Amino acid sequence: MLLKSVVIVMAVIIVALFGVLIFYNPAHAPVVPPGAQPMLSADGKLAVASLHDGDLVASPLTITGQVTGGGWFNEASFPVKIADGDGRIIGTGVAQAQSDWMSTSSVPFTAIINFKTPRYATGTVLLSKDNPSGLPANDATLSIPVRFK
């Protein structure tokens, strides 16, 4: 009787682990360099995995991350800008959802932004919540200071 119970418990564990392997999609997990945490927006919904404070960047800049809990995308995208040390916009583009953008689970995104050669060695990458309403209460931005090559 005890042996039968142990076999049943082991079978349940194996089936559960098999289910995790089938449904886990590593493409949805952010890619974060060892020891680095993703950059998070104030609302905690936007996580940028490929860019960190003070990173050295060049054009074109590829940015990856994920949105969890929804609200940042509109029609599967949100705007991204790159500003130089004076705050002048030197590049714009969009972060594009890589899966169902209307989901409240984690949705990976990718943005490729071309920018002009900056006048200064430092600047800022600005990721903004798409806000078609224009209401200030719906605004959110993640600013990441960068250095230019």
XYZ file of C-alpha atoms in Angstrom:
149
model
C 0.000 0.000 0.000
C 2.813 2.426 0.923
C 4.709 1.590 -2.265
C 1.592 2.306 -4.328
C 1.208 5.745 -2.665
C 4.860 6.612 -3.318
C 4.519 5.630 -6.986
C 1.386 7.777 -7.359
C 3.070 10.793 -5.728
C 6.128 10.410 -7.971
C 3.906 10.140 -11.060
C 2.088 13.355 -10.097
C 5.399 15.185 -9.620
C 6.692 13.986 -12.995
C 3.494 15.056 -14.759
C 3.643 18.491 -13.066
C 7.281 19.024 -14.105
C 6.490 17.907 -17.634
C 3.657 20.475 -17.744
C 6.031 23.253 -16.668
C 8.479 22.280 -19.417
C 5.740 22.334 -22.038
C 4.210 25.691 -21.064
C 7.319 27.624 -20.037
C 8.375 29.919 -22.874
C 11.896 31.303 -22.332
C 11.226 33.991 -24.973
C 9.014 35.722 -22.394
C 11.723 35.793 -19.759
C 13.830 38.947 -19.826
C 17.487 38.605 -20.735
C 19.450 40.255 -17.946
C 23.244 40.308 -17.737
C 24.615 38.353 -14.768
C 24.256 40.402 -11.591
C 22.134 43.110 -13.251
C 18.501 43.735 -12.469
C 16.128 44.981 -15.171
C 15.284 48.678 -15.212
C 11.716 49.076 -13.895
C 9.148 51.805 -14.472
C 7.630 53.494 -11.415
C 4.433 51.453 -11.819
C 6.502 48.241 -11.962
C 4.860 47.111 -15.207
C 7.700 47.889 -17.636
C 10.993 46.011 -17.298
C 13.876 46.808 -19.653
C 16.330 43.936 -19.727
C 18.864 45.035 -22.339
C 19.703 48.558 -21.149
C 20.971 49.825 -17.793
C 22.021 53.143 -16.232
C 25.171 54.448 -17.858
C 25.404 51.830 -20.622
C 27.502 52.726 -23.656
C 25.209 52.772 -26.730
C 25.490 53.249 -30.486
C 23.023 53.585 -33.344
C 21.001 51.540 -34.048
C 20.075 50.770 -30.440
C 18.107 47.579 -29.757
C 16.030 47.575 -26.576
C 14.280 44.500 -25.208
C 12.145 43.870 -22.176
C 8.625 43.074 -21.113
C 5.404 44.634 -19.923
C 3.502 42.794 -17.200
C -0.047 43.727 -16.274
C -0.873 45.639 -19.457
C -1.455 49.340 -19.951
C 1.720 50.392 -21.776
C 0.801 49.281 -25.286
C -1.730 50.787 -27.674
C -2.189 48.800 -30.875
C 0.815 46.648 -29.857
C 3.358 49.466 -29.491
C 4.565 52.353 -27.347
C 6.939 55.232 -28.186
C 10.675 55.346 -27.479
C 12.875 58.448 -27.805
C 16.563 59.128 -27.405
C 17.618 62.578 -26.178
C 21.073 64.126 -26.139
C 22.633 65.955 -23.183
C 20.611 69.105 -23.996
C 17.351 67.158 -24.037
C 17.013 67.421 -27.818
C 15.431 64.347 -29.407
C 17.992 62.685 -31.696
C 16.064 59.479 -32.416
C 12.519 58.114 -32.190
C 10.858 54.787 -32.736
C 8.435 52.305 -31.271
C 8.664 49.328 -28.979
C 6.695 46.532 -30.638
C 4.916 43.780 -28.684
C 6.217 40.311 -29.541
C 3.024 38.511 -28.464
C -0.603 39.321 -27.575
C -0.330 42.959 -26.460
C -3.754 42.945 -24.794
C -2.669 40.284 -22.312
C -2.232 41.125 -18.641
C 0.511 38.506 -18.371
C 4.104 39.251 -19.442
C 4.399 40.535 -23.003
C 7.920 40.843 -24.445
C 8.806 43.825 -26.631
C 11.610 44.899 -28.933
C 12.551 48.369 -30.173
C 15.260 49.278 -32.677
C 16.014 52.986 -32.635
C 18.304 54.795 -35.081
C 19.660 58.088 -33.831
C 21.852 60.943 -35.034
C 25.360 61.393 -33.708
C 24.901 63.322 -30.470
C 26.701 66.508 -29.562
C 27.406 65.283 -26.048
C 28.780 62.063 -24.580
C 25.669 61.438 -22.478
C 21.934 61.381 -23.002
C 18.730 59.604 -22.073
C 16.544 56.845 -23.472
C 12.874 57.576 -22.799
C 10.283 54.795 -22.949
C 6.751 56.200 -22.656
C 3.435 54.528 -22.001
C 1.253 54.994 -25.085
C -1.435 57.408 -23.928
C -3.963 58.119 -26.686
C -6.266 59.836 -24.170
C -3.678 62.536 -23.487
C -4.702 62.572 -19.824
C -1.762 63.252 -17.486
C -3.073 60.595 -15.076
C -2.420 57.966 -17.771
C 1.188 59.048 -18.455
C 4.209 56.997 -17.437
C 7.824 57.176 -18.582
C 10.989 55.268 -17.835
C 14.146 57.375 -18.308
C 17.476 55.555 -18.621
C 20.686 57.648 -18.642
C 23.155 56.405 -21.277
C 26.591 57.212 -22.688
C 27.161 57.436 -26.457
C 30.013 55.717 -28.286
